[in-house]
Each structure stands twice: as C-alpha cells, then as structure tokens.
mmCIF file of C-alpha atoms in Angstrom:
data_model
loop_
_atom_site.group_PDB
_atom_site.id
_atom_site.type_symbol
_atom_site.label_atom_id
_atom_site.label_comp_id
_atom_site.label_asym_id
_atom_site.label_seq_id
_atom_site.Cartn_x
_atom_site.Cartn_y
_atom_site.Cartn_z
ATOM 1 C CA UNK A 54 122.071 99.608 174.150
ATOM 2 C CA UNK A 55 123.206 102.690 176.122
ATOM 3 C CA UNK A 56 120.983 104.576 177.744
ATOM 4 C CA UNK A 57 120.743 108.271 176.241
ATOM 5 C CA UNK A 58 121.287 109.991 179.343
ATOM 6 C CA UNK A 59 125.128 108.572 180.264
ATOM 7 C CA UNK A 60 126.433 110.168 177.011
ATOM 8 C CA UNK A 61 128.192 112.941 178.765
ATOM 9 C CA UNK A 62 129.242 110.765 180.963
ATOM 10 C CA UNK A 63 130.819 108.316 178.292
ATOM 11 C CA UNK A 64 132.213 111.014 176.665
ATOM 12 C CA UNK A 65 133.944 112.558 180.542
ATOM 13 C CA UNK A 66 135.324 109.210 180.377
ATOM 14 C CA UNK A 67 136.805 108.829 177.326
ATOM 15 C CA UNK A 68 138.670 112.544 177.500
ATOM 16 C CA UNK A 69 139.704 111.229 181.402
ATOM 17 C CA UNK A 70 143.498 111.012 181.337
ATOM 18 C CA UNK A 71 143.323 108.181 183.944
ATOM 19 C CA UNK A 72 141.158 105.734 181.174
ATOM 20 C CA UNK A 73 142.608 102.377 181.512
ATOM 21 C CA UNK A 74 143.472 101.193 178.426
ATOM 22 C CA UNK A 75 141.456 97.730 179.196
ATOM 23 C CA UNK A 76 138.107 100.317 178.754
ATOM 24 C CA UNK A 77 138.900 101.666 175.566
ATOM 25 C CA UNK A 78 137.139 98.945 173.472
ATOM 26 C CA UNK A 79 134.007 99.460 175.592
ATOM 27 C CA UNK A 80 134.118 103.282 175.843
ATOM 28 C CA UNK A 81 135.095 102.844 171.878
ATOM 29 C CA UNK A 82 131.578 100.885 171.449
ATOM 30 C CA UNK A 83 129.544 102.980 173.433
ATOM 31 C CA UNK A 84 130.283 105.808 171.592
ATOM 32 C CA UNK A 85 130.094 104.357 168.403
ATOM 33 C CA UNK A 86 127.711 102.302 168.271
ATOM 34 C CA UNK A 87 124.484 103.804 167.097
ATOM 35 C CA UNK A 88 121.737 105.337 169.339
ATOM 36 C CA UNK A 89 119.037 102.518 169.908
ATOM 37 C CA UNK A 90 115.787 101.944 172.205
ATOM 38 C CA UNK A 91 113.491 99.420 172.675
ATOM 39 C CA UNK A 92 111.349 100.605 169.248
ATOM 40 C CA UNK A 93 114.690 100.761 166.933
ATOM 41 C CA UNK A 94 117.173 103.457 166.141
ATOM 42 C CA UNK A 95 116.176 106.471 168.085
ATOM 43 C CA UNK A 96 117.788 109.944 165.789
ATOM 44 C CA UNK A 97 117.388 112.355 168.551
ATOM 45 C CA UNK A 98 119.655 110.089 170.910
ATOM 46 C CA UNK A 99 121.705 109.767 168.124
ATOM 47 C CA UNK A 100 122.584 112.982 167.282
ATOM 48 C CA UNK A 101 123.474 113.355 171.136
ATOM 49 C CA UNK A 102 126.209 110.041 170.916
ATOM 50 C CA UNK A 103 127.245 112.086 167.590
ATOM 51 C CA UNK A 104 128.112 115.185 169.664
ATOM 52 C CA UNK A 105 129.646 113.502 172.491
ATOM 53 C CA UNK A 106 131.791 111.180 169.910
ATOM 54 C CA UNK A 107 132.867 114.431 168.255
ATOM 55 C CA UNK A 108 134.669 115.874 171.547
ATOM 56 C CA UNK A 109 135.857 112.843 172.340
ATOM 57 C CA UNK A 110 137.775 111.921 169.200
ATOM 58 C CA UNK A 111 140.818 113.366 169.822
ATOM 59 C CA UNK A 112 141.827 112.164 173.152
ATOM 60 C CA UNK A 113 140.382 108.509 171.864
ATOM 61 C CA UNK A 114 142.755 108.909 168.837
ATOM 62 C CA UNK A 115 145.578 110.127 170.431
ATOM 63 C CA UNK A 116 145.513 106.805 173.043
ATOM 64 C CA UNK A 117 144.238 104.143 170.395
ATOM 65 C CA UNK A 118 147.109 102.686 168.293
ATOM 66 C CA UNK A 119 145.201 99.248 167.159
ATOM 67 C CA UNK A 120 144.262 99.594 164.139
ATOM 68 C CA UNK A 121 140.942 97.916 163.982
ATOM 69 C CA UNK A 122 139.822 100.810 166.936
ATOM 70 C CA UNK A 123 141.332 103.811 164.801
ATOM 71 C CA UNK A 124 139.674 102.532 161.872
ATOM 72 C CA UNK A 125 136.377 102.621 163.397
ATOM 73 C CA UNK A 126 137.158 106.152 165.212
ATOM 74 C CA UNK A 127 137.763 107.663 161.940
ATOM 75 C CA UNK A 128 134.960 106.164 160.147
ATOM 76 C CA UNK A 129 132.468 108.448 162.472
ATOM 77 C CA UNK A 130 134.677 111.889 162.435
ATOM 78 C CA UNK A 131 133.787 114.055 159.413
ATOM 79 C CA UNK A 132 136.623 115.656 156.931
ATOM 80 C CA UNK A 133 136.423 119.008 158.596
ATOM 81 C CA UNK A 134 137.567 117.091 161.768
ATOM 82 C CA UNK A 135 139.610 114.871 160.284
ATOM 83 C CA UNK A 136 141.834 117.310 158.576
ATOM 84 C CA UNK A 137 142.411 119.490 161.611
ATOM 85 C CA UNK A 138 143.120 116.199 163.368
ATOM 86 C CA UNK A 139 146.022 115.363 160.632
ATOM 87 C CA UNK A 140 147.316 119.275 161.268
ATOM 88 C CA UNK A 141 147.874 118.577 164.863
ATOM 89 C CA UNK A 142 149.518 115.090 163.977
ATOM 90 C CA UNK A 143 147.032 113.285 165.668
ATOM 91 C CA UNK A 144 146.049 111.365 162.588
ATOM 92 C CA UNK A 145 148.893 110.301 160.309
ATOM 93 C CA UNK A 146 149.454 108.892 157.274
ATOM 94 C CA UNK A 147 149.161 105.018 158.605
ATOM 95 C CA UNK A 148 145.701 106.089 159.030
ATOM 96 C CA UNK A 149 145.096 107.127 155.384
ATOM 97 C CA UNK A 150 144.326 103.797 154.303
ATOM 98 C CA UNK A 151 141.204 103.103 157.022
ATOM 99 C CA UNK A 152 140.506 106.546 155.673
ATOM 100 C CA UNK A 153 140.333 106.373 152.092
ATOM 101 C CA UNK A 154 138.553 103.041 152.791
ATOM 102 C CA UNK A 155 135.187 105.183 152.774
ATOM 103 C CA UNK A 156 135.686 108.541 151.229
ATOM 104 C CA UNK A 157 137.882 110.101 148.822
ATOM 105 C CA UNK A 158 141.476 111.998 149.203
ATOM 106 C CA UNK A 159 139.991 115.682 149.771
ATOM 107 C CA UNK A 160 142.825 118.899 149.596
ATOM 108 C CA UNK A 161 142.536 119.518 153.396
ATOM 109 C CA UNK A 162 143.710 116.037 154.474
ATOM 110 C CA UNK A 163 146.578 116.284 152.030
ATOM 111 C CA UNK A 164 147.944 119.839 152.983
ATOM 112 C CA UNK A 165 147.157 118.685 157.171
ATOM 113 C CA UNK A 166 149.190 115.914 156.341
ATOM 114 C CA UNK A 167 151.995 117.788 154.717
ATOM 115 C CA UNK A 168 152.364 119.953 157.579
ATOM 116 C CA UNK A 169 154.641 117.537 158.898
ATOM 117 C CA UNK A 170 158.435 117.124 157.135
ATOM 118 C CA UNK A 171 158.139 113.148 157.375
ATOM 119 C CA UNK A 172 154.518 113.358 155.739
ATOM 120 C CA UNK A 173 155.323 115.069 152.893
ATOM 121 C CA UNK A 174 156.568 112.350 150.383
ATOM 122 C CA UNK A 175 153.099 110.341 151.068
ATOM 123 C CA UNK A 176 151.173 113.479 150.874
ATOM 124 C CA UNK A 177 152.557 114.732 147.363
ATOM 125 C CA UNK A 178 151.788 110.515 146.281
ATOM 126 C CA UNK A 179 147.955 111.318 146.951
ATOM 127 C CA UNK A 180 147.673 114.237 144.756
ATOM 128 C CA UNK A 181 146.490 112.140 141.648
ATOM 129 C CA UNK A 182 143.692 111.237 143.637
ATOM 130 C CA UNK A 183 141.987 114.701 143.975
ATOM 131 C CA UNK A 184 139.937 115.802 141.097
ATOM 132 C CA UNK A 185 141.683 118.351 138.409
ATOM 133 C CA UNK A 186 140.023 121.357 140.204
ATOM 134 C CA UNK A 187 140.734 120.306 143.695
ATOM 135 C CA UNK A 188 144.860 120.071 143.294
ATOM 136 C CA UNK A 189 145.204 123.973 143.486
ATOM 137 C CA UNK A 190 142.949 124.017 146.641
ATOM 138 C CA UNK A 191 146.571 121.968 148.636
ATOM 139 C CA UNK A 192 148.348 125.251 148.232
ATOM 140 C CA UNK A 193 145.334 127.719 148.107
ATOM 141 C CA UNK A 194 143.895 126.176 151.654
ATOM 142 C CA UNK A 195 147.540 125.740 153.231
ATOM 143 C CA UNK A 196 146.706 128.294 155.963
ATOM 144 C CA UNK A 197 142.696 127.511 156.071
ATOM 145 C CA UNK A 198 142.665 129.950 159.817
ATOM 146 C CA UNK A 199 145.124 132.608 158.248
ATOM 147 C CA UNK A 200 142.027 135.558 158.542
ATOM 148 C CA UNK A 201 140.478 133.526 161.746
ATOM 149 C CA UNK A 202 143.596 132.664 164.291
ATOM 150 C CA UNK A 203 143.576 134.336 167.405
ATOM 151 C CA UNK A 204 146.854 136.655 167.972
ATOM 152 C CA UNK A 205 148.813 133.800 170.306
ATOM 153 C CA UNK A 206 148.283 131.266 167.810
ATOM 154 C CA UNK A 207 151.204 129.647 166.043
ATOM 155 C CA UNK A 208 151.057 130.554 162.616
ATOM 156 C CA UNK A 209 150.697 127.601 159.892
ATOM 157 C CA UNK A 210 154.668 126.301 159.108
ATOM 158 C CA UNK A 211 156.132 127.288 155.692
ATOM 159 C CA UNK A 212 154.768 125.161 152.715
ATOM 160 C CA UNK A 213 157.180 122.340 151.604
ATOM 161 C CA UNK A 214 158.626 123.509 148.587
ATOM 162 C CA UNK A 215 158.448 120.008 146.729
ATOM 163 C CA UNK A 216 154.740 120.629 147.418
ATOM 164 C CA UNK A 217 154.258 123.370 145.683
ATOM 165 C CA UNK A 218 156.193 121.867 142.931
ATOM 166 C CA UNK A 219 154.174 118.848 142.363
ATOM 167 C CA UNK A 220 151.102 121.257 142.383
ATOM 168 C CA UNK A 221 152.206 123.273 140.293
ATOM 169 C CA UNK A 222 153.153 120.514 138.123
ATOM 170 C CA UNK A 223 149.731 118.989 138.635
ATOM 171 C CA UNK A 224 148.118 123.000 137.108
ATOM 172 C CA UNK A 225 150.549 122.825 134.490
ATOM 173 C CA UNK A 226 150.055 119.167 133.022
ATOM 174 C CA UNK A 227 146.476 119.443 131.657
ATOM 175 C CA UNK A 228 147.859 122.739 129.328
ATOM 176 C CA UNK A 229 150.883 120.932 128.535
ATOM 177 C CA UNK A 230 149.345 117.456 127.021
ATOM 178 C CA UNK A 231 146.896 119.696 125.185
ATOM 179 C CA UNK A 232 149.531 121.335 123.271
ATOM 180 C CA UNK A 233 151.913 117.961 122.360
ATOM 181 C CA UNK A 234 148.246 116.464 121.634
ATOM 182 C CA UNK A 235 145.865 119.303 120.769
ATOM 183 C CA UNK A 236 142.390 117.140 120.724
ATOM 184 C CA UNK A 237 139.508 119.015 121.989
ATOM 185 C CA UNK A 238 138.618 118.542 125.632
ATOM 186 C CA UNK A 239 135.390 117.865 127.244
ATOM 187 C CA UNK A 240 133.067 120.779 126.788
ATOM 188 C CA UNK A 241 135.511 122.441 124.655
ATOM 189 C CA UNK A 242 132.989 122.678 121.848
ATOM 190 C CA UNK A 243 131.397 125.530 123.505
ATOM 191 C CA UNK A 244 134.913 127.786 123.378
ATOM 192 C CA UNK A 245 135.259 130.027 120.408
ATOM 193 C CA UNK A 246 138.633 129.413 118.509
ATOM 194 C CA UNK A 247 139.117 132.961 118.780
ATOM 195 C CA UNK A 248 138.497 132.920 122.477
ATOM 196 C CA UNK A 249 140.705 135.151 124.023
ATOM 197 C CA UNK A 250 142.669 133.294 126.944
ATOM 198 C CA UNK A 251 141.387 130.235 126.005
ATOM 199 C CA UNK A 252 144.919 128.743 128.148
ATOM 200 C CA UNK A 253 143.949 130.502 131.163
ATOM 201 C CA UNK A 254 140.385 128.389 131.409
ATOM 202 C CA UNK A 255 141.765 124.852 130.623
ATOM 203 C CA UNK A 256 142.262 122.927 134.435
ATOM 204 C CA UNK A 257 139.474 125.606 135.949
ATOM 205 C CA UNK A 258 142.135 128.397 135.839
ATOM 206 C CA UNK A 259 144.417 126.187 138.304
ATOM 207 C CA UNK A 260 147.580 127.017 136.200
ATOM 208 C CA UNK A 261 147.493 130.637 136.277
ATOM 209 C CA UNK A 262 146.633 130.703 139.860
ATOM 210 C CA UNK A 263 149.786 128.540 140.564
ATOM 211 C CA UNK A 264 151.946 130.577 138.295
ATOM 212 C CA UNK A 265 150.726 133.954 140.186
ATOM 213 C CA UNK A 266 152.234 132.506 143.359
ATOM 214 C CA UNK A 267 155.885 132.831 142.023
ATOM 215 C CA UNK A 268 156.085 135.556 139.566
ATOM 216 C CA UNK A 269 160.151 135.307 140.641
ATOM 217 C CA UNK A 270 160.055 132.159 138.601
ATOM 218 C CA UNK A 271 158.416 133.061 135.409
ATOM 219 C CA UNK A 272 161.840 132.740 133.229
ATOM 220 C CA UNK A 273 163.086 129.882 134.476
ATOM 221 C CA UNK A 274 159.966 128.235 133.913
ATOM 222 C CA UNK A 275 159.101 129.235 130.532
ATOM 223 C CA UNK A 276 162.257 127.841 130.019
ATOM 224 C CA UNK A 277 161.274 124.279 131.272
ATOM 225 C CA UNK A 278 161.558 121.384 128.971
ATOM 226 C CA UNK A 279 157.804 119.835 130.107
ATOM 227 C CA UNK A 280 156.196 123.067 130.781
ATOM 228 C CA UNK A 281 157.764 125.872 129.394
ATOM 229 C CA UNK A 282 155.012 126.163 126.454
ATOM 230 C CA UNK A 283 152.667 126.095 128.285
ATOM 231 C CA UNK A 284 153.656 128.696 130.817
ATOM 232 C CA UNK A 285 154.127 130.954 128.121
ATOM 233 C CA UNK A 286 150.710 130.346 126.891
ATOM 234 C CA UNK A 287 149.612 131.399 130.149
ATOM 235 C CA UNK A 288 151.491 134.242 130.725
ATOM 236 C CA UNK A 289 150.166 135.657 126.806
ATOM 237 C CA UNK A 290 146.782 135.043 127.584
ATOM 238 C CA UNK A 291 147.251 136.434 131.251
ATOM 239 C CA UNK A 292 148.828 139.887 129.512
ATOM 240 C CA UNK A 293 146.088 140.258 126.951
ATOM 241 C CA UNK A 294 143.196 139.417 129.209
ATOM 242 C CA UNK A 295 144.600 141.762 132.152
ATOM 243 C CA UNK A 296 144.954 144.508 129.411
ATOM 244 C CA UNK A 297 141.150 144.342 127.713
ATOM 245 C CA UNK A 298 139.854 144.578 131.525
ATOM 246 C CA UNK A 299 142.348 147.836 131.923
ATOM 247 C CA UNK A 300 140.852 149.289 128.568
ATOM 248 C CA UNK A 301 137.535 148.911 129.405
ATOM 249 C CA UNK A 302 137.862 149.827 132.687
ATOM 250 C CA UNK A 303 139.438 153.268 130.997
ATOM 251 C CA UNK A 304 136.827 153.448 128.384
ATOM 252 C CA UNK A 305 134.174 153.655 131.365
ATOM 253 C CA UNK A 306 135.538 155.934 133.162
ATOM 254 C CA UNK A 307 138.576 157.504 132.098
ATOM 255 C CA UNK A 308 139.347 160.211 134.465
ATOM 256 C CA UNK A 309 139.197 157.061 137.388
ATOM 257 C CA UNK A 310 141.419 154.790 135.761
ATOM 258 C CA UNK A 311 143.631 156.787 133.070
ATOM 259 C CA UNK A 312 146.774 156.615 135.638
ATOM 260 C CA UNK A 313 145.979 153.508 137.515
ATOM 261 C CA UNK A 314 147.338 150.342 137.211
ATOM 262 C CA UNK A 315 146.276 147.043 138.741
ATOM 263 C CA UNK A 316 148.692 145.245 140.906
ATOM 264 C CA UNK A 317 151.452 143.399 138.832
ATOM 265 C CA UNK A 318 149.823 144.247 135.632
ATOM 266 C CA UNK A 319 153.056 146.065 134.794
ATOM 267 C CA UNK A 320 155.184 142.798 135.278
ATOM 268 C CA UNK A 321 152.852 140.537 133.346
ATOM 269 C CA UNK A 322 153.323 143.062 130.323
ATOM 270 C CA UNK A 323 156.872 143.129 130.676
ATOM 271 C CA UNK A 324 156.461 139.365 130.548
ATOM 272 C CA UNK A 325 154.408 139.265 127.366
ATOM 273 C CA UNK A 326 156.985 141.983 125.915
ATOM 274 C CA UNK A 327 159.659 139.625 126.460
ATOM 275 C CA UNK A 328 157.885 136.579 125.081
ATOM 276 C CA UNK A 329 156.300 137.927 122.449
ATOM 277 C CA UNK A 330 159.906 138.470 120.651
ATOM 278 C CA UNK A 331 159.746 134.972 119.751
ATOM 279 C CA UNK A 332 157.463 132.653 118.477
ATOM 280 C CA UNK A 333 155.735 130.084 121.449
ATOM 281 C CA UNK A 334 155.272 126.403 120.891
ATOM 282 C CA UNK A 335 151.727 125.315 119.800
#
C-alpha cells in the first residue's frame, strides 16, 4: 500500500535519470499498482497514481526492456498515449503483442508505428485488424498535429508509399468483391436500385476518399486488373453526384454559382468523359 501523498514523489523518481535499474520493479509497482487504504480501493488516490503514472510512462518505457515490465506499463497508458508513444519510437512493434493482448489494433497505433521505415512491413500486416471504416483513418490521421504543431516543430515524415497502397487497396476491396459477386450487403435493403452513387457509399465512402488523394493516378488505376472496375465505378458516381450538387446549387441561386466551379470538379468530368466512351464492368 503506498501512501497517497509520495505519488509525486514516485513519479520524480521514476523520470530521475540517475534510477538504478535494481528500483525499476519497485517504482514499476508503486505506480501501478492500484490506489488502496485501510477500507479498500480508495478512487480519489487513484486517480492521483493515474496522473503521476501518466508522466511517468515515457521515461519508464524508454529504460524498461523486460518484457513482463513493458507489458504491464502499457496495460495502464491509454491509446491516445500510446500512439504518440509509438510516433516517438518509444513503443515499437515488439510491444504490439502485450498491446493487442487487451484492446484492439486502432488507426493511430498503426500510422505511429509506420512512421518508422523498419516498422512499416508489420504496420501494413495489422491493417486487417481495423474495422472497414477505420482503414482510411491510417492515411486520413497521418499528420494528427498538422493544424496544432507549434512553428519549430518537425513536421510529420512523408507517408510510406506501400502504405498508402495497401490502404487504398483495403477502400477498394469491399467495391471490388461486390462487383465479381454482386450479393446484397448488410443494410443494403434500404438503398434504392436507382440510387445515384450507390459505389461511392459502399466501405463508408473510404474508396472515394482514397482515390481523391491521387487524382495523378486515376488512369493507371482504372486500368488495374483487381480494381480497375471498381475505380471506374467510383469515379462515374463521383462525376454525376458532384454535378446534381452543381445544378442545384445553380438552380438556387444562379447569379452566385452560374460561373463557379468547385475544386477539381472539372477533372472528375473530364474523367467521366473519358470513361464513359466505353462500357464499365458490372
């Protein structure tokens, strides 16, 4: 039982750079352990050992190699921590095991993780563990602190470009299956045949936003043995959805939007142009 008051104190210790590493274990167990008194588990003290564990975490991690130690370290940080922990390289991808152990693969931990070149091959293996809607989030959240980070911080590194592949992969795969093996999905009953962009919605709009991010590859990839159909699908529906929203928008208020044009609409109906000279794969 540690007494509530030698928290701070605990955690001055653990951040001390002079922490023999004989102490860890106890320093370890003092911090973790929770917050008791003579009458049982005391919250309030708790959420004090909480806060002092939290600051303390990184500087435990970072001189803490058994595993047994980092596996109980991890346990008690939350993802939030965890994943800026994996950015800095702090926690690696020998810890994703004691990780996944108690929670799911989230997209933070697998981008954080991907920062780093040597990462990368583990961190593309975890993407079948995230949820449909969550792959797209890897690429989306790359740069989580891009409208936050102070002007002398280093900017995020470029995205590994076999990342964005096997995302983009991941977006594309539902729409793909669907049209070599057009059985309705879940909650597909509620979609009109006649739905217009009906491609765009299947995998929570994921493939679209993927295919936005590289507009320079839109040929080559509607030319893609896998994918290609369904790419084109994507870009049709993407052409005649973006021009309904420009006709209304003209219809309701014509002198405002007679001469404007939204921001790539103009490519996405050269697209369609160009596709729609042939006939695309159902």
């Amino acid at each position: 039982m540690v007494n509530a008051r030698t928290y701070p104190l605990w955690r001055d210790l653990a951040m001390s750079e002079d922490l023999p590493k004989e102490a860890l274990k106890t320093v370890i167990e003092a911090l973790c352990a929770p917050a008791t008194t003579l009458k049982g588990f005391d919250a309030q003290t708790d959420r004090w050992r909480e806060e002092a564990l939290k600051a303390a975490l990184p500087a435990l991690l970072a001189q803490t190699s058994a595993k047994r130690l980092r596996g109980r370290l991890l346990l008690h940080a939350d993802d939030k921590t965890l994943t800026a922990l994996a950015a800095d390289g702090t926690v690696t991808v020998a810890d994703v095991p004691a990780i996944l152990r108690h929670r799911r693969a989230w997209p933070g931990l697998i981008a954080a993780l991907a920062r780093h070149p040597s990462q990368v091959e583990v961190a593309i293996a975890l993407l079948p563990r995230l949820p449909d809607h969550e792959v797209e989030e890897v690429v989306r959240d790359w740069d989580p602190d891009r409208y936050t980070r102070a002007k002398h911080t280093a900017p995020a590194p470029p995205m590994p470009p076999e990342l964005f592949d096997a995302v983009l992969e991941a977006c594309l795969t539902p729409l793909a299956v669907h049209l070599l093996h057009p059985e309705p999905e879940e909650g597909w009953d509620a979609v009109p045949a006649f739905s217009t962009g009906w491609s765009l919605e299947l995998g929570g709009r994921a493939g679209w936003a993927m295919l936005a991010r590289c507009p320079e590859r839109w040929p080559q990839l509607t030319a893609h043995p896998r994918f290609g159909a369904a790419v084109q699908h994507l870009l049709l529906d993407q052409a005649q959805t973006q021009a309904l929203e420009d006709a209304s928008l003209r219809a309701a208020n014509p002198r405002r939007h007679g001469t404007r044009r939204r921001p790539g609409s103009r490519s996405q109906r050269g697209v369609a142009a160009r596709l729609s000279s042939g006939p695309v794969p159902a």
